[in-house]
Amino acid sequence: MNEIDMTECEHLKSSILLMAVHLEKLAEEIDNDSIKEMLTEILDARHIFVLGAGRSGLVGRAFAMRLMHLGLSSHVVGETTTPAVSKGDVVIAISGSGQTRSVSDLGKVAKDIGATLIAITSNKDSKLGNLSDVVVELPGRTKEDIGGYLERHMRGEYSYLTPLGTSFETSASVFLDAVIAELIYITGASEDDLKSRHTNIE
C-alpha cells in the first residue's frame, strides 16, 4: 500500500476551498432574469423532462427526483418509463459545453415538437444555447478547457480544482438544489409533503 504524503491532503483541501470560492462567484454572477424565466416555465409546465449525458446526466437525475418530491410531473429522458414529450411540456437540458451532440440533437427534437427548451450550460453561445428558449449560464471551466488546464500543470502552475479540470457538474448540482429550495419557498411545500412522495420500497 502506498504511503500518503500529507501534502496530497493539502491539495485536496485546496480544491474544496477553490470550489467554495467558485460557487460564491457563481451566486454573484448568475443572471436573475434567466432564473425567473426557468422557475416560471417549470411551474407552468404540464410535464418536465430532464436531459443530460455523462456526469451532467447524473446531476439531472437528482434534479428530476427532487421535482417529483415536490409533486411535479418529472421524467428523465432515456428511461424506459418516460412518456412522450408534447407541446406545453418543458425539457431541461444540462451540458457544460452546450456542444454535446446527443443533448443538442434531442433538444432540437423537443423544440420541433413544440416543447419549451431550457439550457443549463457554461456556454450560452453554443449549439444548445442557441436552440433554447431559456438559457441559464453557469460560468466555470468545462471539459472543453482541459488542454489549457493540463498545460498549466505541466509548467507547475497548479490550480487544484476538480478531476479533468471541470467544475460545471458541481456548479450545476448546487444550482439545481437551490432551484428546488426556491420552488419549495414559492409553493409553500412542507417537509412532510416531500417525505410523503419519497420512495418507500428501497
PDB file of C-alpha atoms in Angstrom:
ATOM      1  CA  MET A   1       0.000   0.000   0.000  1.00  0.00           C
ATOM      2  CA  ASN A   2       1.337   3.452  -0.932  1.00  0.00           C
ATOM      3  CA  GLU A   3       2.014   5.821   1.921  1.00  0.00           C
ATOM      4  CA  ILE A   4       0.007   9.022   1.622  1.00  0.00           C
ATOM      5  CA  ASP A   5       2.003  12.236   1.754  1.00  0.00           C
ATOM      6  CA  MET A   6       0.171  14.861   3.823  1.00  0.00           C
ATOM      7  CA  THR A   7       0.845  17.428   1.101  1.00  0.00           C
ATOM      8  CA  GLU A   8      -1.627  15.492  -1.057  1.00  0.00           C
ATOM      9  CA  CYS A   9      -4.293  16.136   1.581  1.00  0.00           C
ATOM     10  CA  GLU A  10      -3.450  19.829   1.413  1.00  0.00           C
ATOM     11  CA  HIS A  11      -4.133  19.721  -2.315  1.00  0.00           C
ATOM     12  CA  LEU A  12      -7.497  18.098  -1.565  1.00  0.00           C
ATOM     13  CA  LYS A  13      -8.376  20.855   0.910  1.00  0.00           C
ATOM     14  CA  SER A  14      -7.260  23.498  -1.570  1.00  0.00           C
ATOM     15  CA  SER A  15      -9.608  22.023  -4.153  1.00  0.00           C
ATOM     16  CA  ILE A  16     -12.536  22.242  -1.729  1.00  0.00           C
ATOM     17  CA  LEU A  17     -11.729  25.855  -0.878  1.00  0.00           C
ATOM     18  CA  LEU A  18     -11.349  26.798  -4.545  1.00  0.00           C
ATOM     19  CA  MET A  19     -14.709  25.225  -5.306  1.00  0.00           C
ATOM     20  CA  ALA A  20     -16.301  27.191  -2.465  1.00  0.00           C
ATOM     21  CA  VAL A  21     -14.867  30.421  -3.904  1.00  0.00           C
ATOM     22  CA  HIS A  22     -16.115  29.407  -7.359  1.00  0.00           C
ATOM     23  CA  LEU A  23     -19.646  28.844  -6.016  1.00  0.00           C
ATOM     24  CA  GLU A  24     -19.647  32.228  -4.284  1.00  0.00           C
ATOM     25  CA  LYS A  25     -18.675  33.854  -7.573  1.00  0.00           C
ATOM     26  CA  LEU A  26     -21.408  31.894  -9.342  1.00  0.00           C
ATOM     27  CA  ALA A  27     -24.042  33.140  -6.887  1.00  0.00           C
ATOM     28  CA  GLU A  28     -22.941  36.724  -7.524  1.00  0.00           C
ATOM     29  CA  GLU A  29     -22.762  36.497 -11.320  1.00  0.00           C
ATOM     30  CA  ILE A  30     -25.735  34.338 -12.291  1.00  0.00           C
ATOM     31  CA  ASP A  31     -28.444  36.198 -14.209  1.00  0.00           C
ATOM     32  CA  ASN A  32     -31.627  36.771 -12.184  1.00  0.00           C
ATOM     33  CA  ASP A  33     -33.888  37.117 -15.228  1.00  0.00           C
ATOM     34  CA  SER A  34     -32.940  33.708 -16.616  1.00  0.00           C
ATOM     35  CA  ILE A  35     -33.597  32.119 -13.202  1.00  0.00           C
ATOM     36  CA  LYS A  36     -37.053  33.748 -13.022  1.00  0.00           C
ATOM     37  CA  GLU A  37     -37.839  32.512 -16.537  1.00  0.00           C
ATOM     38  CA  MET A  38     -36.761  28.993 -15.615  1.00  0.00           C
ATOM     39  CA  LEU A  39     -38.850  28.943 -12.430  1.00  0.00           C
ATOM     40  CA  THR A  40     -41.905  30.273 -14.281  1.00  0.00           C
ATOM     41  CA  GLU A  41     -41.609  27.656 -17.044  1.00  0.00           C
ATOM     42  CA  ILE A  42     -41.225  24.841 -14.501  1.00  0.00           C
ATOM     43  CA  LEU A  43     -44.301  25.901 -12.529  1.00  0.00           C
ATOM     44  CA  ASP A  44     -46.392  26.319 -15.704  1.00  0.00           C
ATOM     45  CA  ALA A  45     -45.289  23.030 -17.332  1.00  0.00           C
ATOM     46  CA  ARG A  46     -47.589  20.054 -17.814  1.00  0.00           C
ATOM     47  CA  HIS A  47     -44.604  17.708 -17.625  1.00  0.00           C
ATOM     48  CA  ILE A  48     -40.890  18.357 -17.051  1.00  0.00           C
ATOM     49  CA  PHE A  49     -38.251  16.286 -18.834  1.00  0.00           C
ATOM     50  CA  VAL A  50     -34.594  16.389 -17.777  1.00  0.00           C
ATOM     51  CA  LEU A  51     -31.839  15.609 -20.261  1.00  0.00           C
ATOM     52  CA  GLY A  52     -28.065  15.238 -19.909  1.00  0.00           C
ATOM     53  CA  ALA A  53     -25.158  12.965 -20.823  1.00  0.00           C
ATOM     54  CA  GLY A  54     -22.468  11.504 -18.566  1.00  0.00           C
ATOM     55  CA  ARG A  55     -21.964  13.312 -15.255  1.00  0.00           C
ATOM     56  CA  SER A  56     -24.384  16.056 -16.299  1.00  0.00           C
ATOM     57  CA  GLY A  57     -26.966  13.316 -16.771  1.00  0.00           C
ATOM     58  CA  LEU A  58     -26.411  12.134 -13.198  1.00  0.00           C
ATOM     59  CA  VAL A  59     -26.953  15.690 -11.943  1.00  0.00           C
ATOM     60  CA  GLY A  60     -30.157  15.782 -13.992  1.00  0.00           C
ATOM     61  CA  ARG A  61     -31.434  12.563 -12.450  1.00  0.00           C
ATOM     62  CA  ALA A  62     -31.069  14.001  -8.958  1.00  0.00           C
ATOM     63  CA  PHE A  63     -32.920  17.155 -10.037  1.00  0.00           C
ATOM     64  CA  ALA A  64     -35.772  15.165 -11.604  1.00  0.00           C
ATOM     65  CA  MET A  65     -36.140  13.187  -8.375  1.00  0.00           C
ATOM     66  CA  ARG A  66     -36.436  16.381  -6.312  1.00  0.00           C
ATOM     67  CA  LEU A  67     -39.032  17.778  -8.723  1.00  0.00           C
ATOM     68  CA  MET A  68     -41.040  14.599  -8.203  1.00  0.00           C
ATOM     69  CA  HIS A  69     -40.764  15.040  -4.415  1.00  0.00           C
ATOM     70  CA  LEU A  70     -42.318  18.483  -4.930  1.00  0.00           C
ATOM     71  CA  GLY A  71     -45.303  16.858  -6.619  1.00  0.00           C
ATOM     72  CA  LEU A  72     -44.364  17.971 -10.131  1.00  0.00           C
ATOM     73  CA  SER A  73     -44.582  15.596 -13.096  1.00  0.00           C
ATOM     74  CA  SER A  74     -40.916  14.987 -13.924  1.00  0.00           C
ATOM     75  CA  HIS A  75     -39.134  12.437 -16.094  1.00  0.00           C
ATOM     76  CA  VAL A  76     -35.594  11.601 -17.198  1.00  0.00           C
ATOM     77  CA  VAL A  77     -35.122  11.387 -20.965  1.00  0.00           C
ATOM     78  CA  GLY A  78     -33.985   7.914 -21.976  1.00  0.00           C
ATOM     79  CA  GLU A  79     -35.671   5.940 -19.200  1.00  0.00           C
ATOM     80  CA  THR A  80     -37.948   3.099 -20.313  1.00  0.00           C
ATOM     81  CA  THR A  81     -40.963   4.563 -18.465  1.00  0.00           C
ATOM     82  CA  THR A  82     -40.536   8.113 -19.801  1.00  0.00           C
ATOM     83  CA  PRO A  83     -43.658   9.225 -21.730  1.00  0.00           C
ATOM     84  CA  ALA A  84     -43.798  11.198 -24.968  1.00  0.00           C
ATOM     85  CA  VAL A  85     -42.903  14.880 -24.939  1.00  0.00           C
ATOM     86  CA  SER A  86     -45.732  17.157 -26.073  1.00  0.00           C
ATOM     87  CA  LYS A  87     -46.421  20.819 -26.669  1.00  0.00           C
ATOM     88  CA  GLY A  88     -46.752  22.534 -23.294  1.00  0.00           C
ATOM     89  CA  ASP A  89     -44.026  20.424 -21.723  1.00  0.00           C
ATOM     90  CA  VAL A  90     -40.624  21.686 -20.603  1.00  0.00           C
ATOM     91  CA  VAL A  91     -37.311  19.994 -21.414  1.00  0.00           C
ATOM     92  CA  ILE A  92     -34.330  20.962 -19.253  1.00  0.00           C
ATOM     93  CA  ALA A  93     -31.045  20.110 -20.986  1.00  0.00           C
ATOM     94  CA  ILE A  94     -27.804  20.118 -18.983  1.00  0.00           C
ATOM     95  CA  SER A  95     -24.471  20.429 -20.807  1.00  0.00           C
ATOM     96  CA  GLY A  96     -21.380  22.326 -19.713  1.00  0.00           C
ATOM     97  CA  SER A  97     -20.068  22.900 -23.226  1.00  0.00           C
ATOM     98  CA  GLY A  98     -23.504  23.097 -24.820  1.00  0.00           C
ATOM     99  CA  GLN A  99     -21.965  21.177 -27.708  1.00  0.00           C
ATOM    100  CA  THR A 100     -22.667  17.578 -26.650  1.00  0.00           C
ATOM    101  CA  ARG A 101     -24.231  16.197 -29.813  1.00  0.00           C
ATOM    102  CA  SER A 102     -26.708  13.812 -28.190  1.00  0.00           C
ATOM    103  CA  VAL A 103     -28.027  16.566 -25.903  1.00  0.00           C
ATOM    104  CA  SER A 104     -28.282  19.305 -28.552  1.00  0.00           C
ATOM    105  CA  ASP A 105     -29.856  16.898 -31.076  1.00  0.00           C
ATOM    106  CA  LEU A 106     -32.519  15.808 -28.578  1.00  0.00           C
ATOM    107  CA  GLY A 107     -33.035  19.444 -27.638  1.00  0.00           C
ATOM    108  CA  LYS A 108     -33.846  20.196 -31.279  1.00  0.00           C
ATOM    109  CA  VAL A 109     -36.330  17.306 -31.327  1.00  0.00           C
ATOM    110  CA  ALA A 110     -38.034  18.778 -28.251  1.00  0.00           C
ATOM    111  CA  LYS A 111     -38.226  22.192 -29.925  1.00  0.00           C
ATOM    112  CA  ASP A 112     -39.659  20.667 -33.128  1.00  0.00           C
ATOM    113  CA  ILE A 113     -42.382  19.008 -31.038  1.00  0.00           C
ATOM    114  CA  GLY A 114     -43.279  22.371 -29.519  1.00  0.00           C
ATOM    115  CA  ALA A 115     -41.874  21.922 -26.017  1.00  0.00           C
ATOM    116  CA  THR A 116     -40.047  24.726 -24.208  1.00  0.00           C
ATOM    117  CA  LEU A 117     -36.301  24.076 -24.048  1.00  0.00           C
ATOM    118  CA  ILE A 118     -34.252  25.295 -21.075  1.00  0.00           C
ATOM    119  CA  ALA A 119     -30.464  25.006 -21.227  1.00  0.00           C
ATOM    120  CA  ILE A 120     -28.196  24.788 -18.179  1.00  0.00           C
ATOM    121  CA  THR A 121     -24.733  25.437 -19.610  1.00  0.00           C
ATOM    122  CA  SER A 122     -21.466  27.327 -19.304  1.00  0.00           C
ATOM    123  CA  ASN A 123     -21.660  28.408 -22.939  1.00  0.00           C
ATOM    124  CA  LYS A 124     -24.768  30.372 -23.912  1.00  0.00           C
ATOM    125  CA  ASP A 125     -23.421  30.825 -27.452  1.00  0.00           C
ATOM    126  CA  SER A 126     -23.220  27.062 -28.028  1.00  0.00           C
ATOM    127  CA  LYS A 127     -25.414  24.945 -30.275  1.00  0.00           C
ATOM    128  CA  LEU A 128     -27.651  24.065 -27.311  1.00  0.00           C
ATOM    129  CA  GLY A 129     -27.728  27.650 -26.075  1.00  0.00           C
ATOM    130  CA  ASN A 130     -28.771  28.987 -29.457  1.00  0.00           C
ATOM    131  CA  LEU A 131     -31.582  26.428 -29.687  1.00  0.00           C
ATOM    132  CA  SER A 132     -33.042  27.141 -26.268  1.00  0.00           C
ATOM    133  CA  ASP A 133     -35.919  29.345 -25.167  1.00  0.00           C
ATOM    134  CA  VAL A 134     -34.267  29.973 -21.797  1.00  0.00           C
ATOM    135  CA  VAL A 135     -30.527  29.789 -21.081  1.00  0.00           C
ATOM    136  CA  VAL A 136     -29.149  29.704 -17.548  1.00  0.00           C
ATOM    137  CA  GLU A 137     -25.416  30.254 -17.882  1.00  0.00           C
ATOM    138  CA  LEU A 138     -23.234  28.845 -15.110  1.00  0.00           C
ATOM    139  CA  PRO A 139     -19.753  30.371 -15.509  1.00  0.00           C
ATOM    140  CA  GLY A 140     -16.994  27.850 -14.978  1.00  0.00           C
ATOM    141  CA  ARG A 141     -14.402  25.562 -16.506  1.00  0.00           C
ATOM    142  CA  THR A 142     -15.740  22.670 -18.554  1.00  0.00           C
ATOM    143  CA  LYS A 143     -14.047  19.601 -20.037  1.00  0.00           C
ATOM    144  CA  GLU A 144     -13.550  21.624 -23.227  1.00  0.00           C
ATOM    145  CA  ASP A 145     -10.934  23.683 -21.350  1.00  0.00           C
ATOM    146  CA  ILE A 146      -8.798  20.688 -20.375  1.00  0.00           C
ATOM    147  CA  GLY A 147      -5.922  21.487 -22.776  1.00  0.00           C
ATOM    148  CA  GLY A 148      -5.012  24.736 -21.077  1.00  0.00           C
ATOM    149  CA  TYR A 149      -5.557  23.206 -17.654  1.00  0.00           C
ATOM    150  CA  LEU A 150      -3.063  20.382 -18.282  1.00  0.00           C
ATOM    151  CA  GLU A 151      -0.564  22.754 -19.858  1.00  0.00           C
ATOM    152  CA  ARG A 152      -0.581  24.951 -16.731  1.00  0.00           C
ATOM    153  CA  HIS A 153       0.019  21.884 -14.565  1.00  0.00           C
ATOM    154  CA  MET A 154       2.945  20.735 -16.718  1.00  0.00           C
ATOM    155  CA  ARG A 155       4.516  24.152 -16.159  1.00  0.00           C
ATOM    156  CA  GLY A 156       3.970  23.897 -12.414  1.00  0.00           C
ATOM    157  CA  GLU A 157       1.190  26.497 -12.374  1.00  0.00           C
ATOM    158  CA  TYR A 158      -1.098  24.460 -10.146  1.00  0.00           C
ATOM    159  CA  SER A 159      -4.736  25.324  -9.699  1.00  0.00           C
ATOM    160  CA  TYR A 160      -6.321  22.369  -7.936  1.00  0.00           C
ATOM    161  CA  LEU A 161      -9.999  22.124  -8.522  1.00  0.00           C
ATOM    162  CA  THR A 162     -11.806  19.033  -9.774  1.00  0.00           C
ATOM    163  CA  PRO A 163     -10.956  15.975 -11.939  1.00  0.00           C
ATOM    164  CA  LEU A 164     -10.153  16.809 -15.562  1.00  0.00           C
ATOM    165  CA  GLY A 165     -10.221  20.468 -14.615  1.00  0.00           C
ATOM    166  CA  THR A 166     -14.034  20.549 -14.684  1.00  0.00           C
ATOM    167  CA  SER A 167     -16.316  22.391 -12.290  1.00  0.00           C
ATOM    168  CA  PHE A 168     -19.561  22.558 -14.264  1.00  0.00           C
ATOM    169  CA  GLU A 169     -21.253  19.478 -12.826  1.00  0.00           C
ATOM    170  CA  THR A 170     -20.661  20.581  -9.231  1.00  0.00           C
ATOM    171  CA  SER A 171     -21.934  24.072 -10.060  1.00  0.00           C
ATOM    172  CA  ALA A 172     -24.999  22.625 -11.796  1.00  0.00           C
ATOM    173  CA  SER A 173     -25.752  20.315  -8.878  1.00  0.00           C
ATOM    174  CA  VAL A 174     -25.593  23.147  -6.336  1.00  0.00           C
ATOM    175  CA  PHE A 175     -27.590  25.485  -8.586  1.00  0.00           C
ATOM    176  CA  LEU A 176     -30.355  22.941  -9.194  1.00  0.00           C
ATOM    177  CA  ASP A 177     -30.577  22.161  -5.474  1.00  0.00           C
ATOM    178  CA  ALA A 178     -31.038  25.916  -4.952  1.00  0.00           C
ATOM    179  CA  VAL A 179     -33.783  25.890  -7.609  1.00  0.00           C
ATOM    180  CA  ILE A 180     -35.569  23.201  -5.597  1.00  0.00           C
ATOM    181  CA  ALA A 181     -35.194  25.263  -2.415  1.00  0.00           C
ATOM    182  CA  GLU A 182     -36.716  28.268  -4.224  1.00  0.00           C
ATOM    183  CA  LEU A 183     -39.595  26.146  -5.559  1.00  0.00           C
ATOM    184  CA  ILE A 184     -40.284  24.883  -2.031  1.00  0.00           C
ATOM    185  CA  TYR A 185     -40.471  28.513  -0.871  1.00  0.00           C
ATOM    186  CA  ILE A 186     -42.710  29.589  -3.781  1.00  0.00           C
ATOM    187  CA  THR A 187     -45.132  26.678  -3.491  1.00  0.00           C
ATOM    188  CA  GLY A 188     -45.145  26.553   0.309  1.00  0.00           C
ATOM    189  CA  ALA A 189     -44.376  22.820   0.266  1.00  0.00           C
ATOM    190  CA  SER A 190     -43.584  21.319   3.648  1.00  0.00           C
ATOM    191  CA  GLU A 191     -41.011  18.723   4.675  1.00  0.00           C
ATOM    192  CA  ASP A 192     -43.881  16.282   5.193  1.00  0.00           C
ATOM    193  CA  ASP A 193     -45.109  16.913   1.637  1.00  0.00           C
ATOM    194  CA  LEU A 194     -41.707  15.970   0.249  1.00  0.00           C
ATOM    195  CA  LYS A 195     -41.334  12.935   2.528  1.00  0.00           C
ATOM    196  CA  SER A 196     -44.756  11.634   1.517  1.00  0.00           C
ATOM    197  CA  ARG A 197     -43.533  11.229  -2.075  1.00  0.00           C
ATOM    198  CA  HIS A 198     -40.190   9.664  -1.231  1.00  0.00           C
ATOM    199  CA  THR A 199     -39.846   6.043  -2.337  1.00  0.00           C
ATOM    200  CA  ASN A 200     -40.859   3.565   0.337  1.00  0.00           C
ATOM    201  CA  ILE A 201     -39.662   0.322  -1.268  1.00  0.00           C
ATOM    202  CA  GLU A 202     -35.888   0.893  -1.210  1.00  0.00           C
TER     203      GLU A 202
END
